[in-house]
Amino acid sequence: MNSLSKPRNWEKYFWPVLAAALLFAIWHYCVVWTGTNIFPSPLDVEKGMAELLHKGVLWDDIEDSVRRVAVGFGAAAVTGIPLGLTLGLYPAANQMVNPVLQILRPISPIAWIPIAIILFGVGDRAAVFLIFLGAFFPIVLACVSGVSSVPSIFQRTGRNFGLSSTQLLARVVFPAALPQILIGLRIALGIAWVVVVAAEMIAVESGLGYLVIDSRNSGKRYDLVIAAMLLIGVIGLILDLGFRSLEGLPSVRWGFRHES
Amino acid sequence: MSLTNAANTPAVAAMKLRAEQLCVAFERDSKSVSVLEDITFDISDGEFICIVGRSGCGKSTLLNVLAGFLAPTSGSVIIDGEPVHGPDPRRILVFQEHGVFPWLTVEGNIGFGLSKLPRAEREHRVAHYVQMIGLQGFERTYPSDLSGGMKQRLQVARALAVNPDILYLDEAFGALDSITRLAMRKELLRIWQTERRTIIFVTHDIDEAVQLADRVVVLSSNPARIEDILTIDIRRPRNISSPHYLELRDKLLEQIGQAYTV
Ligand SMILES: Nc1ncnc2c1ncn2[C@@H]1O[C@H](COP(=O)(O)OP(=O)(O)OP(=O)(O)O)[C@@H](O)[C@H]1O
Ligand SMILES: [Mg+2]
């Protein structure tokens, strides 16, 4: 197949579906061949999934997880974007704060769990705090690098047309940095989704992460564990696709390489 | 310095810009290197000036000083009798390329400097300049879907839309192919003749300078001084194969230190 030619429509779906089917087949036969009765086969998982849907708690768990991510990620965006823009605009301030950011950034939010529990107790707020931490740093850093890589030509043009510094920020620097900021937000959202599951396994008693750990603890229901894991994957994918669709907006499209 | 080009410019033009003993030095390896030295000239209102010189001689630096983006080490720039202290919407600098805002449409770019105007007037002006640069039908198009020449025209239109007295162009057509460049020159001359702005045009293309300018400022290199200021006394529209044209071109080439055989 010529790599320049557009894949035909059926091919776009055929290969991914084939790959997934292969994986399920391998999984199925591994379970059959080894004769394990702990590890569930795809069919068991499918039954488990149906059971979860019937019991009705599943929707509450999904809602709890998504709500925590929305709040934690939202708070990180609302605080991280202004901070990142400011640091990008004032290199002196950035030099002061950057070492602290660089030390805090590599600490996994999971390591913060004990502190989150001391501060907020076991509950929603602890989980939201952890998500906030996970999302905050990538957002700040994306804003800093987005702003500092705005071509000086744009800034000079803005000043040439008589913009004040707030106007320059709103009408030149922010839109010029927006594609990079969006990339940072997308990465942060992915991290937030990873963190919420981990947080829910320890710091709260609801949500998809709790579903995973609870299915194991109360009766070793590995079919439910894997059903929940697959759901986590699918919802994460949906969130990411939703966010990616923002990259197609006309005023940011220029900042992304896109295959047409 | 009077103009001999009576066909195109008013007989007596007011002085618009004066550069007075401009010197610019940059720090390089903790040494001060002089880039511009003792640059002095006058430009009349409505004049079309080209600045030529070898690559790296300091043309962009000079333009940045004239536009107020860079403070000279010594000397001053005086426009309409007042010293220049910074950039100003009354004089717009057009860059070589990548100067249009990719997050705005053609309309958004042209209207960028017009946010203070009432909406109706802004739309009227935008429409006028869309027409002038021949981008009708592309009003809602983003720059990533425009050709290089269209983007360059757009940048010029965005500058013209705020009604500046002076337009500085820094190798504004340098990134374009020769056919587009020729078209852009005609376009610029037409705009200049209808709108009567002062234009200061930096180029390293001698032909471009002789085709466009009322006067050509020739800079030497290391550091840049004024080598000569040459008046192009050819009537417009200019015949670019007339003996006088060739004579002036050869003279410029010689001054820049290039032989005119290849
Ligand atoms: N900010 C700066 N700091 C130090 N040196 C500089 C700076 N800007 C320009 N220079 C130096 O000044 C000299 C002139 O640069 P300038 O960009 O004005 O040249 P130019 O004539 O526009 O060249 P070109 O035709 O290639 O665009 C160069 O030697 C360059 O290295
Ligand atoms: Mg230059």
XYZ file of C-alpha atoms and ligand atoms in Angstrom:
554
model
C 0.000 0.000 0.000
C 1.287 3.432 -0.913
C 1.767 5.315 2.327
C 0.694 8.576 0.678
C -2.642 7.258 -0.469
C -5.549 7.610 1.884
C -6.476 4.355 3.613
C -9.769 3.142 2.252
C -12.708 3.532 4.588
C -13.088 -0.110 5.527
C -9.368 -0.361 6.250
C -9.605 2.358 8.844
C -11.811 0.103 10.964
C -10.781 -3.308 9.759
C -7.211 -3.425 11.093
C -7.879 -2.052 14.592
C -10.839 -4.410 14.993
C -8.721 -7.310 13.778
C -5.954 -6.438 16.272
C -8.423 -6.274 19.153
C -10.032 -9.551 18.098
C -6.608 -11.212 17.963
C -5.799 -10.015 21.460
C -9.065 -11.341 22.826
C -8.448 -14.654 21.063
C -4.960 -15.000 22.551
C -6.308 -14.122 25.991
C -9.136 -16.623 25.616
C -6.881 -19.499 24.549
C -4.317 -18.727 27.235
C -7.049 -19.095 29.822
C -8.259 -22.313 28.213
C -4.802 -23.863 27.803
C -3.563 -23.099 31.300
C -6.842 -24.306 32.798
C -6.739 -21.509 35.377
C -9.883 -20.992 37.399
C -8.817 -17.712 38.968
C -8.130 -15.678 35.864
C -11.316 -14.965 33.890
C -11.725 -15.459 30.169
C -13.120 -12.681 27.925
C -16.516 -14.334 28.109
C -16.469 -14.268 31.919
C -15.540 -10.607 31.795
C -18.386 -9.916 29.435
C -20.771 -11.589 31.864
C -19.226 -9.581 34.705
C -19.750 -6.393 32.746
C -23.402 -7.272 32.214
C -23.749 -7.956 35.934
C -22.280 -4.574 36.822
C -24.609 -2.816 34.427
C -27.586 -4.630 35.929
C -26.726 -3.866 39.525
C -26.882 -0.184 38.714
C -24.009 0.920 40.991
C -21.735 1.139 37.967
C -23.185 4.430 36.796
C -22.683 5.951 40.224
C -19.072 4.829 40.197
C -18.465 6.275 36.731
C -20.138 9.497 37.727
C -18.051 9.777 40.910
C -14.798 9.230 39.042
C -15.639 11.643 36.246
C -16.824 14.268 38.725
C -13.592 14.045 40.732
C -11.539 14.413 37.579
C -13.656 17.336 36.417
C -13.228 19.181 39.709
C -9.534 18.391 40.217
C -8.579 19.002 36.605
C -10.742 22.109 36.436
C -9.085 23.550 39.535
C -5.650 22.748 38.128
C -6.494 24.481 34.859
C -8.020 27.528 36.528
C -4.967 28.054 38.750
C -2.247 26.568 36.544
C -2.941 28.541 33.365
C -2.693 32.011 34.940
C 0.379 30.956 36.922
C 2.035 29.457 33.856
C 1.271 32.494 31.705
C 2.693 34.793 34.370
C 5.862 32.758 34.738
C 6.236 32.634 30.955
C 5.909 36.397 30.698
C 8.281 37.189 33.553
C 11.442 35.095 33.235
C 12.742 36.509 36.523
C 9.750 35.097 38.394
C 10.155 31.850 36.526
C 13.773 31.542 37.585
C 12.683 31.918 41.171
C 9.835 29.402 41.078
C 11.180 26.942 38.559
C 13.428 24.921 40.932
C 10.502 24.337 43.278
C 8.315 23.238 40.371
C 11.028 20.937 39.084
C 11.351 19.227 42.461
C 7.633 18.840 43.030
C 6.804 17.764 39.499
C 8.433 14.291 39.484
C 6.779 13.288 42.760
C 3.971 10.910 41.849
C 0.623 12.097 43.183
C 0.337 8.619 44.713
C 3.155 9.542 47.100
C 0.968 12.383 48.311
C -1.810 10.037 49.431
C -0.811 10.013 53.128
C -0.598 13.777 53.169
C -3.886 14.104 51.314
C -5.531 11.940 53.952
C -4.036 13.963 56.816
C -5.229 17.177 55.198
C -8.638 16.119 53.993
C -9.438 12.790 55.628
C -10.657 9.812 53.636
C -13.123 11.166 51.106
C -13.816 13.077 47.970
C -11.650 16.027 48.770
C -8.522 13.939 49.236
C -9.040 12.330 45.814
C -9.696 15.682 44.164
C -6.566 17.092 45.755
C -4.450 14.273 44.319
C -5.913 14.797 40.846
C -5.248 18.487 41.152
C -1.597 17.777 41.982
C -1.227 15.413 39.053
C -2.714 17.840 36.558
C -1.295 21.097 37.905
C 2.383 20.735 36.993
C 2.021 19.695 33.360
C -0.392 22.576 32.828
C 1.931 25.147 34.373
C 4.952 23.903 32.458
C 3.081 23.794 29.137
C 1.985 27.400 29.655
C 5.497 28.542 30.527
C 7.033 26.924 27.486
C 4.114 27.983 25.291
C 4.521 31.613 26.245
C 8.279 31.685 26.056
C 8.263 30.196 22.579
C 5.904 32.786 21.130
C 7.915 34.267 18.235
C 9.188 37.732 19.055
C 7.815 38.893 15.705
C 4.275 38.427 17.045
C 4.993 40.348 20.221
C 6.678 43.138 18.339
C 3.795 43.351 15.897
C 1.369 43.561 18.791
C 3.331 46.399 20.367
C 3.646 48.113 17.005
C -0.148 48.281 16.799
C -0.174 50.029 20.152
C -1.396 47.230 22.441
C -1.013 47.633 26.196
C 0.599 44.733 28.036
C -2.736 43.220 29.076
C -4.014 43.528 25.524
C -0.792 41.983 24.288
C -1.346 39.029 26.602
C -4.975 38.571 25.596
C -4.694 39.216 21.884
C -1.212 37.952 21.004
C 0.601 35.913 23.635
C -2.327 33.760 24.753
C -3.632 32.852 21.288
C -0.082 32.236 20.080
C 0.610 29.895 23.008
C -2.811 28.249 22.944
C -1.881 25.172 20.894
C 0.893 24.314 23.363
C -1.398 25.030 26.299
C -3.959 22.650 24.835
C -1.321 19.953 24.514
C -0.431 20.470 28.180
C -4.087 20.304 29.198
C -4.544 17.093 27.259
C -1.549 15.467 28.926
C -2.825 16.681 32.294
C -6.247 15.201 31.654
C -4.662 11.840 30.891
C -2.698 11.995 34.126
C -5.806 13.027 36.046
C -7.618 9.959 34.789
C -4.754 7.721 35.857
C -4.563 9.379 39.264
C -8.283 9.207 40.015
C -8.248 5.414 39.764
C -5.232 5.129 42.053
C -6.697 7.592 44.535
C -10.002 5.777 44.630
C -8.280 2.521 45.477
C -7.053 4.043 48.726
C -8.582 7.340 49.666
C -12.315 6.914 48.998
C -15.013 4.266 48.845
C -16.638 4.891 45.500
C -15.628 5.323 41.895
C -14.083 3.019 39.305
C -10.829 2.585 41.232
C -12.792 1.540 44.286
C -14.776 -0.846 42.111
C -11.553 -2.548 41.037
C -10.147 -2.965 44.527
C -13.515 -3.825 46.070
C -14.218 -6.523 43.480
C -10.970 -8.170 44.422
C -11.313 -7.780 48.181
C -14.905 -8.946 48.483
C -14.838 -12.360 46.867
C -11.923 -12.289 44.444
C -14.184 -11.403 41.543
C -11.486 -11.036 38.904
C -14.058 -10.939 36.140
C -15.360 -7.714 37.666
C -11.819 -6.405 38.185
C -11.034 -6.752 34.508
C -14.442 -5.463 33.431
C -13.793 -2.335 35.510
C -10.286 -2.012 34.067
C -11.623 -2.137 30.527
C -14.203 0.488 31.376
C -11.483 2.727 32.772
C -9.600 2.348 29.508
C -12.605 3.097 27.347
C -13.659 6.157 29.331
C -10.086 7.439 29.315
C -10.041 7.065 25.544
C -13.332 8.923 25.211
C -12.041 11.790 27.353
C -8.896 11.994 25.252
C -10.771 11.914 21.960
C -13.112 14.598 23.227
C -10.172 16.776 24.118
C -8.413 16.095 20.851
C -11.391 17.369 18.933
C -10.504 20.807 20.353
C -7.325 20.674 18.306
C -9.443 21.000 15.192
C -10.892 24.368 16.226
C -10.047 26.943 13.558
C -8.101 29.311 15.784
C -5.690 26.620 17.019
C -5.562 24.260 14.073
C -2.411 25.961 12.763
C -0.492 24.749 15.822
C -1.011 21.045 15.162
C 0.308 18.812 12.469
C -2.706 17.093 11.129
C -3.197 14.455 8.511
C -6.038 15.474 6.308
C 18.077 66.513 -1.105
C 15.447 67.315 -3.621
C 13.564 64.898 -5.725
C 13.936 64.869 -9.447
C 11.039 62.519 -9.772
C 8.508 65.227 -10.344
C 6.063 62.983 -12.116
C 5.161 61.073 -9.008
C 5.837 63.233 -6.001
C 4.707 66.680 -5.002
C 7.202 69.347 -5.955
C 7.800 70.481 -2.386
C 7.401 67.781 0.204
C 7.606 68.322 3.922
C 10.343 66.555 5.810
C 9.009 63.408 7.431
C 11.889 61.617 9.043
C 15.401 62.573 9.967
C 18.050 60.167 11.144
C 20.710 62.061 13.044
C 24.131 60.525 13.507
C 22.741 57.143 14.442
C 25.214 54.744 15.973
C 24.402 51.249 17.172
C 26.831 48.914 18.905
C 26.096 45.380 20.090
C 27.841 43.330 22.734
C 29.517 40.335 21.165
C 31.802 38.075 23.231
C 31.804 40.803 25.863
C 33.205 43.228 23.316
C 31.300 46.104 21.888
C 30.938 45.782 18.118
C 29.813 48.763 16.134
C 27.125 47.876 13.600
C 25.816 51.272 12.498
C 28.007 54.335 12.428
C 27.048 57.914 11.818
C 23.919 57.295 9.797
C 22.380 60.602 8.817
C 19.673 61.225 6.233
C 16.385 63.006 5.646
C 13.262 61.512 4.155
C 10.447 63.643 2.774
C 6.788 62.978 3.258
C 5.456 60.501 0.726
C 8.873 59.392 -0.449
C 9.699 55.826 -1.395
C 13.132 54.979 -0.012
C 15.008 51.723 -0.486
C 17.862 50.706 1.771
C 20.329 48.271 0.248
C 23.484 46.673 1.548
C 25.138 43.341 1.924
C 23.677 40.632 4.085
C 24.446 41.229 7.740
C 25.507 44.841 7.232
C 22.841 46.210 9.553
C 19.772 46.954 7.425
C 17.310 45.321 9.801
C 19.036 46.979 12.720
C 18.626 50.368 11.061
C 14.952 49.694 10.341
C 14.379 48.609 13.940
C 15.894 51.867 15.128
C 13.801 53.934 12.708
C 10.662 52.075 13.820
C 11.445 52.591 17.499
C 12.006 48.959 18.428
C 15.654 49.511 19.211
C 17.156 52.528 20.934
C 20.307 53.700 19.158
C 23.533 53.754 21.156
C 23.808 57.390 20.177
C 22.035 59.721 17.806
C 18.325 60.096 17.307
C 15.449 59.574 14.942
C 13.098 62.482 14.482
C 9.703 62.032 12.893
C 7.440 65.030 12.286
C 9.752 67.049 14.468
C 9.526 64.733 17.467
C 12.113 62.237 18.636
C 11.126 58.571 18.413
C 10.951 56.746 21.752
C 9.206 53.526 20.848
C 7.000 51.739 18.371
C 3.865 53.531 17.355
C 0.798 52.575 15.300
C 1.475 55.563 13.068
C 4.436 53.663 11.650
C 4.213 49.973 11.031
C 7.011 47.509 10.417
C 6.300 44.645 8.028
C 8.495 41.595 8.449
C 10.004 39.310 5.893
C 7.687 36.396 6.629
C 5.705 34.657 9.328
C 4.366 37.994 10.425
C 0.630 37.326 10.068
C -1.213 35.920 13.057
C -2.093 32.288 12.301
C -4.936 32.218 14.846
C -6.858 34.949 13.037
C -8.636 34.861 9.694
C -7.788 37.216 6.841
C -10.426 39.605 8.187
C -9.186 39.201 11.733
C -5.629 40.015 10.695
C -6.538 43.095 8.686
C -8.788 44.308 11.490
C -6.190 43.601 14.197
C -5.175 47.218 14.711
C -8.707 48.560 14.351
C -10.293 47.373 17.592
C -10.888 50.931 18.771
C -12.999 51.810 15.737
C -16.781 51.425 15.724
C -17.790 48.135 14.235
C -19.311 49.489 11.042
C -16.233 51.488 10.172
C -13.941 48.618 11.020
C -15.840 46.305 8.707
C -15.803 48.915 6.001
C -12.036 49.323 6.226
C -11.404 45.610 6.368
C -13.518 45.118 3.255
C -11.616 47.912 1.524
C -8.235 46.307 2.171
C -9.421 42.802 1.384
C -10.381 44.235 -1.983
C -7.108 46.102 -2.370
C -4.956 43.016 -1.903
C -7.281 40.880 -4.010
C -8.279 38.414 -1.322
C -12.028 38.604 -1.900
C -13.558 35.248 -1.098
C -10.798 34.523 1.436
C -12.149 36.738 4.220
C -12.792 33.826 6.562
C -9.704 31.853 5.546
C -6.864 31.213 7.985
C -3.281 31.996 6.962
C -2.301 28.317 6.963
C -4.524 27.942 3.904
C -2.979 30.897 2.055
C 0.044 30.970 -0.227
C 3.233 32.793 0.763
C 2.411 35.720 -1.499
C -1.101 36.011 -0.096
C 0.250 36.037 3.449
C 2.708 38.758 2.551
C -0.035 40.867 0.964
C -2.088 40.273 4.081
C 0.698 41.563 6.273
C 0.960 44.702 4.172
C -2.815 45.164 4.292
C -2.865 44.763 8.075
C -0.256 47.504 8.294
C -2.036 49.819 5.843
C -5.393 49.370 7.565
C -4.334 51.414 10.586
C -3.525 54.274 8.252
C 0.143 54.687 9.167
C 2.184 57.634 7.895
C 5.228 55.452 7.445
C 5.494 51.875 6.319
C 8.738 50.038 7.012
C 9.235 46.881 5.022
C 12.098 44.547 5.933
C 12.808 42.384 2.904
C 9.079 41.998 2.776
C 9.140 40.126 -0.515
C 12.357 38.233 0.085
C 10.721 34.871 0.642
C 8.662 34.988 -2.528
C 9.358 33.543 -5.956
C 10.379 35.978 -8.666
C 7.003 36.090 -10.422
C 5.140 36.822 -7.203
C 7.754 39.390 -6.220
C 7.232 41.261 -9.449
C 3.475 41.273 -8.923
C 3.927 42.418 -5.320
C 6.166 45.288 -6.379
C 3.542 46.517 -8.836
C 0.941 46.144 -6.140
C 2.988 48.074 -3.615
C 3.667 50.866 -6.089
C -0.019 51.077 -6.906
C -0.909 51.275 -3.217
C 1.807 53.847 -2.620
C 0.594 55.962 -5.516
C -3.033 55.860 -4.363
C -2.456 56.207 -0.619
C 0.682 58.369 -0.516
C 2.509 57.011 2.488
C 6.164 57.270 3.187
C 7.710 53.887 2.515
C 11.095 52.702 3.695
C 11.899 49.416 2.063
C 14.887 47.279 2.973
C 16.020 44.877 0.300
C 19.148 43.120 -0.832
C 17.803 42.990 -4.354
C 19.326 45.787 -6.435
C 16.743 45.474 -9.205
C 13.977 45.753 -6.697
C 15.500 48.946 -5.348
C 15.882 50.558 -8.769
C 12.373 49.578 -9.775
C 10.718 50.908 -6.656
C 12.593 53.749 -5.053
C 12.675 57.485 -5.386
C 16.036 57.298 -3.684
C 18.243 54.397 -2.691
C 20.323 54.481 0.476
C 23.412 52.319 0.022
C 25.008 51.006 3.199
C 28.573 49.778 3.494
C 29.533 46.929 5.799
C 31.383 46.496 9.095
C 30.266 48.885 10.420
C 27.505 50.181 8.175
C 27.938 53.740 7.022
C 26.103 55.543 4.291
C 28.033 54.784 1.139
C 25.795 56.825 -1.106
C 22.269 58.059 -1.533
C 21.290 57.598 -5.140
C 18.321 59.346 -6.708
C 16.468 57.173 -9.194
C 15.346 59.732 -11.740
C 13.317 57.477 -13.988
C 9.701 58.242 -14.680
C 7.099 55.764 -13.605
C 6.024 53.342 -14.948
C 9.656 52.421 -15.301
C 11.088 50.743 -18.309
C 13.437 48.197 -16.823
C 15.458 47.712 -19.960
C 16.138 51.383 -20.666
C 19.829 52.350 -20.733
C 19.392 54.698 -17.798
C 17.840 51.973 -15.676
C 20.742 49.666 -16.437
C 23.216 52.423 -15.745
C 21.749 53.122 -12.308
C 21.580 49.443 -11.524
C 25.201 48.900 -12.468
C 26.230 51.846 -10.377
C 24.471 50.368 -7.357
C 26.000 46.968 -7.948
C 29.407 48.539 -8.101
C 28.825 50.431 -4.880
C 27.794 47.280 -3.107
C 30.974 45.752 -4.404
C 29.573 43.233 -6.833
C 30.693 42.985 -10.422
C 27.889 42.913 -12.944
C 29.036 39.862 -14.807
C 28.495 36.349 -13.540
N 20.535 41.747 19.138
C 21.775 41.648 18.590
N 22.842 41.403 19.379
C 24.077 41.303 18.847
N 24.353 41.442 17.554
C 23.336 41.690 16.708
C 21.990 41.788 17.179
N 21.185 42.036 16.118
C 21.985 42.071 15.054
N 23.279 41.877 15.382
C 24.414 41.902 14.473
O 24.339 43.091 13.739
C 24.706 42.862 12.400
C 23.651 43.380 11.477
O 22.478 42.592 11.597
P 21.179 42.906 10.746
O 20.187 41.892 11.084
O 20.809 44.324 10.944
O 21.717 42.697 9.257
P 20.935 42.793 7.888
O 21.623 43.783 7.067
O 19.480 42.982 8.130
O 21.197 41.358 7.275
P 20.272 40.487 6.316
O 20.347 41.131 4.963
O 20.942 39.161 6.310
O 18.903 40.468 6.899
C 24.977 41.386 12.255
O 26.369 41.204 12.239
C 24.377 40.775 13.481
O 25.175 39.702 13.909
Mg 17.749 41.760 7.864
